CSV table of C-alpha atoms and ligand atoms in Angstrom, one decimal:
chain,number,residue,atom,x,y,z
A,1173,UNK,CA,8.2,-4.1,27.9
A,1174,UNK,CA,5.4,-7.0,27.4
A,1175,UNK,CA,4.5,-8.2,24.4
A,1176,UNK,CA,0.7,-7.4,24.0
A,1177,UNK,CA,-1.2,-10.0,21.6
A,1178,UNK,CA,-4.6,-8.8,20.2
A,1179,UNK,CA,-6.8,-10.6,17.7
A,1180,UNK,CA,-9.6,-8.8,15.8
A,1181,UNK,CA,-12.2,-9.7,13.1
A,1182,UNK,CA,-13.5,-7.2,11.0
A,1183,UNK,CA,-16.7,-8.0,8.9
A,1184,UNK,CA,-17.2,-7.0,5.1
A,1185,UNK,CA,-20.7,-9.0,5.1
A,1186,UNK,CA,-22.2,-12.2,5.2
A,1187,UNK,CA,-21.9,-15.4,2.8
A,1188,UNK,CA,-25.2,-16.0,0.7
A,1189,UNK,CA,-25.8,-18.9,3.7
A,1190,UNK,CA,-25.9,-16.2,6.2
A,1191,UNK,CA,-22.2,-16.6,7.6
A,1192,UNK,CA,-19.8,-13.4,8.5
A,1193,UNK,CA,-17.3,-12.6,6.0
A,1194,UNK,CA,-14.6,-11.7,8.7
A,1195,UNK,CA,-11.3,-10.7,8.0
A,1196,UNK,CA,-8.7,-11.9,10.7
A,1197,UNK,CA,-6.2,-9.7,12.4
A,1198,UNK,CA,-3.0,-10.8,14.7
A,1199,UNK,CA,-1.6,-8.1,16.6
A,1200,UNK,CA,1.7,-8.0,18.3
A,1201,UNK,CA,1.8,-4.7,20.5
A,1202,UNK,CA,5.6,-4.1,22.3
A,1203,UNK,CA,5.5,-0.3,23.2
A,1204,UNK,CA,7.1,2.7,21.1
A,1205,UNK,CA,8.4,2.0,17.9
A,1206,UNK,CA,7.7,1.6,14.5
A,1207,UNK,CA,4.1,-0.2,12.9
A,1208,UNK,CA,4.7,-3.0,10.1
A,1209,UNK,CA,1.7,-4.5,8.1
A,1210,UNK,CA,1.9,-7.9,6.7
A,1211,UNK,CA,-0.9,-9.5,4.5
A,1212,UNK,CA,-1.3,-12.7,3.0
A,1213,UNK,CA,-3.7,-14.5,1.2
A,1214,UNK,CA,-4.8,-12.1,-1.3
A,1215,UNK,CA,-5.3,-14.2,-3.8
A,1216,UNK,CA,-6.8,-17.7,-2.7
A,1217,UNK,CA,-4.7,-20.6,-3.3
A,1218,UNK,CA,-1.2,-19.1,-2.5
A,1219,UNK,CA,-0.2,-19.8,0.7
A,1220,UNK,CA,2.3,-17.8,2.4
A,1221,UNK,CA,0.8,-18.5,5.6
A,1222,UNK,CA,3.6,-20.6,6.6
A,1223,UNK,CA,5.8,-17.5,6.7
A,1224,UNK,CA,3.2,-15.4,8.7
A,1225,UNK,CA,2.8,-18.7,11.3
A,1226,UNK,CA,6.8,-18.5,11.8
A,1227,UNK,CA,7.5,-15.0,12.1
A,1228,UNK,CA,4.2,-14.8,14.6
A,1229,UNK,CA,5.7,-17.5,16.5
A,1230,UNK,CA,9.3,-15.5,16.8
A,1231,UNK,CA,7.7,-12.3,17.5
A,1232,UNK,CA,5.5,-13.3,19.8
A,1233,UNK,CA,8.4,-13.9,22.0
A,1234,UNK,CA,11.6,-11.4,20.1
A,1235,UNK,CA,9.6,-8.2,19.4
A,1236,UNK,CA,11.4,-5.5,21.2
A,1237,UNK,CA,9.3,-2.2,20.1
A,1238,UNK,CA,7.0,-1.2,17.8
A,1239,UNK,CA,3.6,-2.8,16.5
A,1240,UNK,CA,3.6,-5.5,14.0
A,1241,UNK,CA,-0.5,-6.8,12.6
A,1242,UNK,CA,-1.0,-10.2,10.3
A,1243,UNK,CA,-3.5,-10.3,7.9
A,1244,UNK,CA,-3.1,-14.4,7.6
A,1245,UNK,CA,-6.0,-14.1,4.9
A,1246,UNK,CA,-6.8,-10.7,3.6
A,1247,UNK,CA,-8.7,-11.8,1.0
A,1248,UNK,CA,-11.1,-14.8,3.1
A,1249,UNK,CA,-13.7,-14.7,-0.4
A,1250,UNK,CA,-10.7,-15.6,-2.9
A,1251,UNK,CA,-10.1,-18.6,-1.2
A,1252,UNK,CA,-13.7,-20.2,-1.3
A,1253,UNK,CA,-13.6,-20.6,-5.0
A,1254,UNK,CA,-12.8,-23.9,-5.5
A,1255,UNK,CA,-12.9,-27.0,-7.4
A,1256,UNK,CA,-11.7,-30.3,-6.3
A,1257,UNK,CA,-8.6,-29.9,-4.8
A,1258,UNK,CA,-7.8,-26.8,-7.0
A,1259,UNK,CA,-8.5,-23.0,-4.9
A,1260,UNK,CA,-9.0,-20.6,-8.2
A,1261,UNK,CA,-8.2,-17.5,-6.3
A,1262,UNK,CA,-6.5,-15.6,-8.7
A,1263,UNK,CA,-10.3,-14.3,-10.1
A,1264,UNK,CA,-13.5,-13.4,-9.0
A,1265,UNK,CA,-15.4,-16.3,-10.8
A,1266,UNK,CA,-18.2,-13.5,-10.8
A,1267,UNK,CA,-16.9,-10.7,-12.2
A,1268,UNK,CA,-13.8,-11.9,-13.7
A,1269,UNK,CA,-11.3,-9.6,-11.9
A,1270,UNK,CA,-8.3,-9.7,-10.4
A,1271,UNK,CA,-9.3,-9.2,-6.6
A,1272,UNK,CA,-5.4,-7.2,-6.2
A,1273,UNK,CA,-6.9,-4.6,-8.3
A,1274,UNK,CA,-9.2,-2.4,-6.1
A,1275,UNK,CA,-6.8,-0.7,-4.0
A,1276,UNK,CA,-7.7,1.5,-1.9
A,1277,UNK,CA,-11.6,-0.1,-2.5
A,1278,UNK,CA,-14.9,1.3,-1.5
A,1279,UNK,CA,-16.9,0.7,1.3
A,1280,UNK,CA,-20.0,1.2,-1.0
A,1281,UNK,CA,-18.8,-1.6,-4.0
A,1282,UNK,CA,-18.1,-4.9,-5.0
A,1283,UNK,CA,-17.5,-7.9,-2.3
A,1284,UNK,CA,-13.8,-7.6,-3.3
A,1285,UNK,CA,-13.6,-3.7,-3.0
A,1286,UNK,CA,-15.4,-3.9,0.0
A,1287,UNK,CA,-12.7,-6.3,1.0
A,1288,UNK,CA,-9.7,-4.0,-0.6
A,1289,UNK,CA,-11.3,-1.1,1.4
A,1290,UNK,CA,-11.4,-2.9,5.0
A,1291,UNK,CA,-7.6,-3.8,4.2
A,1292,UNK,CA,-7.0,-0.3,3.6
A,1293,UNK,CA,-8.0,0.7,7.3
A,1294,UNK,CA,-6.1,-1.7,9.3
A,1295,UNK,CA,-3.0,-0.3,7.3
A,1296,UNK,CA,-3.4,3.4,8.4
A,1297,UNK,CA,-0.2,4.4,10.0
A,1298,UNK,CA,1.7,2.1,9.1
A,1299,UNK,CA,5.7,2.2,8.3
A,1300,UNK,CA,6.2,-1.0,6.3
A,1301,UNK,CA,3.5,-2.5,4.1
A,1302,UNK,CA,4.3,-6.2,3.3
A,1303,UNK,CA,2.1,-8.2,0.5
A,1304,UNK,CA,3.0,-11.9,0.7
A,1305,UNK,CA,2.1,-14.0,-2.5
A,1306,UNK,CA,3.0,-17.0,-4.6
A,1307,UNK,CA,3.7,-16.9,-8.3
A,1308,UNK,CA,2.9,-19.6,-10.2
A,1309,UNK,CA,6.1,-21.8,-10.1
A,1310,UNK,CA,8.8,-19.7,-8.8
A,1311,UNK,CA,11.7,-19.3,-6.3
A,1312,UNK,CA,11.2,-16.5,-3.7
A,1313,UNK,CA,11.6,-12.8,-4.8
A,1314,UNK,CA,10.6,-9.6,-4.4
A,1315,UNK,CA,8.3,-6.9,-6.8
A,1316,UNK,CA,8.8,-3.0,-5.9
A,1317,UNK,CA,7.5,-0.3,-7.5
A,1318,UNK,CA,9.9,2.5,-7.5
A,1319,UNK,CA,14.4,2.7,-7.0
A,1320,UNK,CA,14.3,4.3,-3.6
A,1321,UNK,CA,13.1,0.7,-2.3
A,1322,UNK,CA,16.3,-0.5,-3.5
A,1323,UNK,CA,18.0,-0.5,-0.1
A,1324,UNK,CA,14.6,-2.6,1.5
A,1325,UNK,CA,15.1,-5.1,-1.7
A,1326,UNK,CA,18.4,-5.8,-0.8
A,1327,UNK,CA,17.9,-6.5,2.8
A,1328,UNK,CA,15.3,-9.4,2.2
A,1329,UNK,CA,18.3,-10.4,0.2
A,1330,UNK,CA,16.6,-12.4,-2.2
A,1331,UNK,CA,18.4,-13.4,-5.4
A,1332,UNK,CA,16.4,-11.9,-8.2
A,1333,UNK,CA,14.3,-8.9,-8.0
A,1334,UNK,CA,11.9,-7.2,-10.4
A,1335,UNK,CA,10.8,-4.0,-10.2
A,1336,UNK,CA,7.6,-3.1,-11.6
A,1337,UNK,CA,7.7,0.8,-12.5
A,1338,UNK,CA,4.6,0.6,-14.9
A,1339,UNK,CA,1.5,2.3,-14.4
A,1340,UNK,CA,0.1,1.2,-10.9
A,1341,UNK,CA,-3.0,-1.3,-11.2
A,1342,UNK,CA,-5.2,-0.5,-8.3
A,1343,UNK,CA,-2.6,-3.3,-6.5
A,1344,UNK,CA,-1.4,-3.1,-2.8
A,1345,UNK,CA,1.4,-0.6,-3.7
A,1346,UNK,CA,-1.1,1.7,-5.5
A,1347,UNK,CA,-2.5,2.1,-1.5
A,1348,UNK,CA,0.9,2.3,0.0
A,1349,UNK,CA,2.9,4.3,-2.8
A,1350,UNK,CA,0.2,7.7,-2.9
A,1351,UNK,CA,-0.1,7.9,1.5
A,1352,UNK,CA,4.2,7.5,1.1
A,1353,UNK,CA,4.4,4.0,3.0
A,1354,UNK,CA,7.3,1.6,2.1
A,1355,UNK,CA,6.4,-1.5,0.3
A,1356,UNK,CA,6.8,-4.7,-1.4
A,1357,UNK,CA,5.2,-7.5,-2.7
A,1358,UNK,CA,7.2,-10.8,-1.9
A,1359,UNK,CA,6.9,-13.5,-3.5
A,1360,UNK,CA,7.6,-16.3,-1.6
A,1361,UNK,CA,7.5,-19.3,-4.0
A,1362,UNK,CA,4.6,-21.6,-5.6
A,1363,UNK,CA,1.0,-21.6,-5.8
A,1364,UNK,CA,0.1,-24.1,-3.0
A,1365,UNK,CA,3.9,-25.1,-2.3
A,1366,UNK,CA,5.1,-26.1,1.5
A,1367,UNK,CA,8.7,-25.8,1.3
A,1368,UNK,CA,10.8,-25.0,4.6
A,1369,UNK,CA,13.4,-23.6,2.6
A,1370,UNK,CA,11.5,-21.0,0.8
A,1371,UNK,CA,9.8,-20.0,3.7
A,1372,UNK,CA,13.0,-20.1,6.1
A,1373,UNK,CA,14.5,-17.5,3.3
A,1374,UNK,CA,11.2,-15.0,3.3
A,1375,UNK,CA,11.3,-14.9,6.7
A,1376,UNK,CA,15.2,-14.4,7.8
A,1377,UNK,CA,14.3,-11.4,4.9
A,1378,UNK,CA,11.7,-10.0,6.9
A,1379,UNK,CA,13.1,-10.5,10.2
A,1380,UNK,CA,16.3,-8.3,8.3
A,1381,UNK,CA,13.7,-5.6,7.6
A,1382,UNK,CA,12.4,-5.9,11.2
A,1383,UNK,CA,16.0,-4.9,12.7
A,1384,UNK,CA,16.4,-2.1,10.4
A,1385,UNK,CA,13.3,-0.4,11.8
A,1386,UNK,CA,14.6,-1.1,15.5
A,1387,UNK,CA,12.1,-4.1,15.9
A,1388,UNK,CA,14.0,-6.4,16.8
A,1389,UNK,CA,17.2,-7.5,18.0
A,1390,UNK,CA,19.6,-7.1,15.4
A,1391,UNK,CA,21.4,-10.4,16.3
A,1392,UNK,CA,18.1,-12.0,15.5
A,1393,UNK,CA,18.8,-11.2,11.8
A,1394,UNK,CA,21.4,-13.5,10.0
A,1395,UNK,CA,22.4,-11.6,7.4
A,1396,UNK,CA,21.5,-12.8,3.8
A,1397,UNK,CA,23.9,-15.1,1.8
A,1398,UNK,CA,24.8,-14.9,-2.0
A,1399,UNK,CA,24.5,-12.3,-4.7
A,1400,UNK,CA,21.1,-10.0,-5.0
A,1401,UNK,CA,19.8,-9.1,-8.5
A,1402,UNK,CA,17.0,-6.9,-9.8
A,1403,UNK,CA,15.7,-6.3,-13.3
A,1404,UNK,CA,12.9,-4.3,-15.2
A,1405,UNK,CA,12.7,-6.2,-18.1
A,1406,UNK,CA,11.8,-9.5,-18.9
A,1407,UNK,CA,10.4,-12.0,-21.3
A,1408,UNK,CA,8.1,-14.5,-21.8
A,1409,UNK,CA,7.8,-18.0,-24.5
A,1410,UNK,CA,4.4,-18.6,-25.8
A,1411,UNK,CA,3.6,-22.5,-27.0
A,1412,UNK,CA,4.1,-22.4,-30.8
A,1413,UNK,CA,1.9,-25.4,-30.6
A,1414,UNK,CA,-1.1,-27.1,-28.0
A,1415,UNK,CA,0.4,-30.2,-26.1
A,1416,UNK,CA,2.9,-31.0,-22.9
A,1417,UNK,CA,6.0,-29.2,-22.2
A,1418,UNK,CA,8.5,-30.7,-19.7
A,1419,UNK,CA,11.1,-27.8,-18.6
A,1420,UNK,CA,14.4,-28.5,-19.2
A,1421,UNK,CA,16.3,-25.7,-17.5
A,1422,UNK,CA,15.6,-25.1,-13.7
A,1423,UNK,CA,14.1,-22.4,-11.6
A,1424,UNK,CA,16.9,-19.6,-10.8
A,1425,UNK,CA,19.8,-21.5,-12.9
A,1426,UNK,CA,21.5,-19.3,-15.5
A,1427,UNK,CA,21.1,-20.8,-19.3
A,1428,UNK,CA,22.8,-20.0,-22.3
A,1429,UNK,CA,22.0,-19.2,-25.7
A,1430,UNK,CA,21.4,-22.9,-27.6
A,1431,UNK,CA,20.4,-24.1,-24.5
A,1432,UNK,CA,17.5,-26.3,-24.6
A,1433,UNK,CA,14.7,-24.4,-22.2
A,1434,UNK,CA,11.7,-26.7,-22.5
A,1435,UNK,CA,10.4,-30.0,-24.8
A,1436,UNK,CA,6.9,-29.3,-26.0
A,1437,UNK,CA,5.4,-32.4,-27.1
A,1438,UNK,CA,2.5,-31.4,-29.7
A,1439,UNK,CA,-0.7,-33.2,-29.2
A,1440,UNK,CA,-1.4,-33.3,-32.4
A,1441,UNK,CA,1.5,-35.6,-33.4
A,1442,UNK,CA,2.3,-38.6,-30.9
A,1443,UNK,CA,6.0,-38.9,-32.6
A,1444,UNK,CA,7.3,-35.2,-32.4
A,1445,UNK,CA,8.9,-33.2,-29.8
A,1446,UNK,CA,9.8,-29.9,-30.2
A,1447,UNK,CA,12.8,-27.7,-28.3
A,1448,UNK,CA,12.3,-24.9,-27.3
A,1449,UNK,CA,16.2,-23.0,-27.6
A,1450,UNK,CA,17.3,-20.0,-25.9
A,1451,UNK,CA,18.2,-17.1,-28.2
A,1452,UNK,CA,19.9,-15.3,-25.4
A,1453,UNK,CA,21.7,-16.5,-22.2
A,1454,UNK,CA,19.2,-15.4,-19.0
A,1455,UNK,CA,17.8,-17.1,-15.9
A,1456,UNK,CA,13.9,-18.4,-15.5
A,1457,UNK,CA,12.8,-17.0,-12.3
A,1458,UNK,CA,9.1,-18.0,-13.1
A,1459,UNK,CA,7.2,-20.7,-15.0
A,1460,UNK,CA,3.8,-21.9,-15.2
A,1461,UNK,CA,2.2,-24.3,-12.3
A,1462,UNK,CA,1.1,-26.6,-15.2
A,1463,UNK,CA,2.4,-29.3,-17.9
A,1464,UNK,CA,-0.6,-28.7,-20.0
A,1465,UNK,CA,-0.9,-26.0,-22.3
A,1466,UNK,CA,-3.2,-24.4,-25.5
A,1467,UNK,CA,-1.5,-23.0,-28.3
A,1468,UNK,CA,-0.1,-19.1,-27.1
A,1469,UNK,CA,0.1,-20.2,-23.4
A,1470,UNK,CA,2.3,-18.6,-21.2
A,1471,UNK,CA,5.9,-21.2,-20.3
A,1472,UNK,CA,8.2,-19.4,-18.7
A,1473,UNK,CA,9.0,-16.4,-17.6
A,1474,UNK,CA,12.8,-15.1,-18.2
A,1475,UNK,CA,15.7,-12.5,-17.3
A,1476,UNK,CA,17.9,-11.7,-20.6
A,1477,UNK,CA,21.3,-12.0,-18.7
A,1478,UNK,CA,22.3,-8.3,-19.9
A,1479,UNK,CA,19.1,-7.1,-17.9
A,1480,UNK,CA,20.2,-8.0,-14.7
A,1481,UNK,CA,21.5,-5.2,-12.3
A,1482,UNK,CA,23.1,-6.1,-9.2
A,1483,UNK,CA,22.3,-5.1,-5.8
B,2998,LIG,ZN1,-1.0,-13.2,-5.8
């Protein structure tokens, strides 16, 4: 069977100089089989377009049945707010919103739930809703929203997991999780990060979920390496102080209690640093894209070692 290649725009509006707002869709079309959806680019500045550009590229060529669509930049408004070199894409500058908080939208609202509702009809009928993003400083991992996703989590095969059970937040999964549709957020790394590595990783874990629905050749999926974690709870150090922090303890290492985590120096007193110790042993999975920080800032983001469940 061919592989068909179809790309669509579909407008949400114009830019206050006139210009479409389009929202660009990649369609890979190889008969009977199952439908995945794969966005990006919800919030502007993370780029996880490097994983949609290689798994196009390998499907283009390996898709054996089914339908697969790219959404390269679902979100094309998030990604215009800029300064300097910095894309603030996180927040509507205008209303102050998160833009991955208007699911399933409204055709009849705001640019961004205009946007949310447009995204919401290229997914119909799908099997497999992916949402690719970046989180702040982070290795890849994966955010689900309920246990029976459990088995999907552990083919991307990703080291630690967190599952977010809470109340939904208007999110992608609070589209996806109502109509039935398996689905997971990925996050595949840092805010405006190239990194082969990362990306290789997210993308041998999607081509994984690919041969599980009969996509794909399942030689084409090597499987994953290495131990696969998830947690529910986590925690989270605030600066005692305004100043610089330098991070001691890396990204995915396991610390224990005494350990030095991170070296705020205090603004306010050229002399002084001040550790920042570990009162448990856990891992950092996520810390913030910054050195820079007020007094009560988000640092890092950890898993109390006795939270971690494994896969
Ligand atoms: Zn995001």
């Amino acid at each position: 069977m061919p592989i068909k290649t179809a790309k669509n725009r579909i407008n949400i509006g114009q830019t206050i100089a006139g210009n479409p707002i389009d929202i660009a869709t990649y369609t890979l079309a190889a008969g009977k089989g199952k439908r995945v959806y794969i966005q990006s680019g919800m919030h502007g500045g993370e780029i996880t377009y490097w994983v949609q550009h290689k798994l196009f590229l390998f499907l283009k060529d390996n898709l054996k049945a089914g339908e697969v669509t790219f959404v390269p930049c679902a979100n094309p408004a998030a990604w215009e707010q800029r300064a300097y070199f910095y894309t603030f894409g996180k927040f509507d500058l205008y209303d102050g919103k998160d833009p991955n908080t208007h699911f399933p939208g409204k055709p009849d609202g705001s640019l961004h739930q205009r946007i949310a509702h447009a995204l919401s009809g290229i997914t119909k009928g799908c099997d497999l809703g992916l949402d690719l993003h970046t989180a702040r400083d982070s290795l890849p991992y994966v955010i689900f929203t309920q246990e029976k996703y459990l088995p999907l989590v552990k083919e991307v095969g990703l080291k630690y997991n967190y599952l977010d059970d809470g109340e939904p937040s208007g999110s992608f999964d609070a589209l996806m999780d109502p109509l039935g549709i398996d689905n997971l957020c990925i996050e595949c790394g840092s805010h405006d990060e190239y990194d082969a590595v990362k990306t290789e990783q997210v993308f041998a874990g999607i081509l994984r979920l690919l041969a599980r629905l009969g996509m794909i050749d399942k030689k084409a999926a090597v499987p994953a390496k290495g131990d696969c974690w998830y947690f529910r709870d986590h925690k989270k150090i605030l600066t005692r102080e305004a100043g610089y922090v330098r991070y001691d303890v890396a990204l995915g290492a396991p610390f224990k209690k005494g350990d030095t985590l991170f070296t705020l120096h205090p603004s306010s007193d050229l002399g002084a640093e001040m550790p920042e110790i570990a009162k448990e042993d856990g891992v950092m999975y996520k810390r913030s894209p910054t050195h820079i920080y007020r007094i009560g800032d988000e640092t890092l983001h950890y898993i109390p070692k006795d939270k971690l469940k494994r896969l």
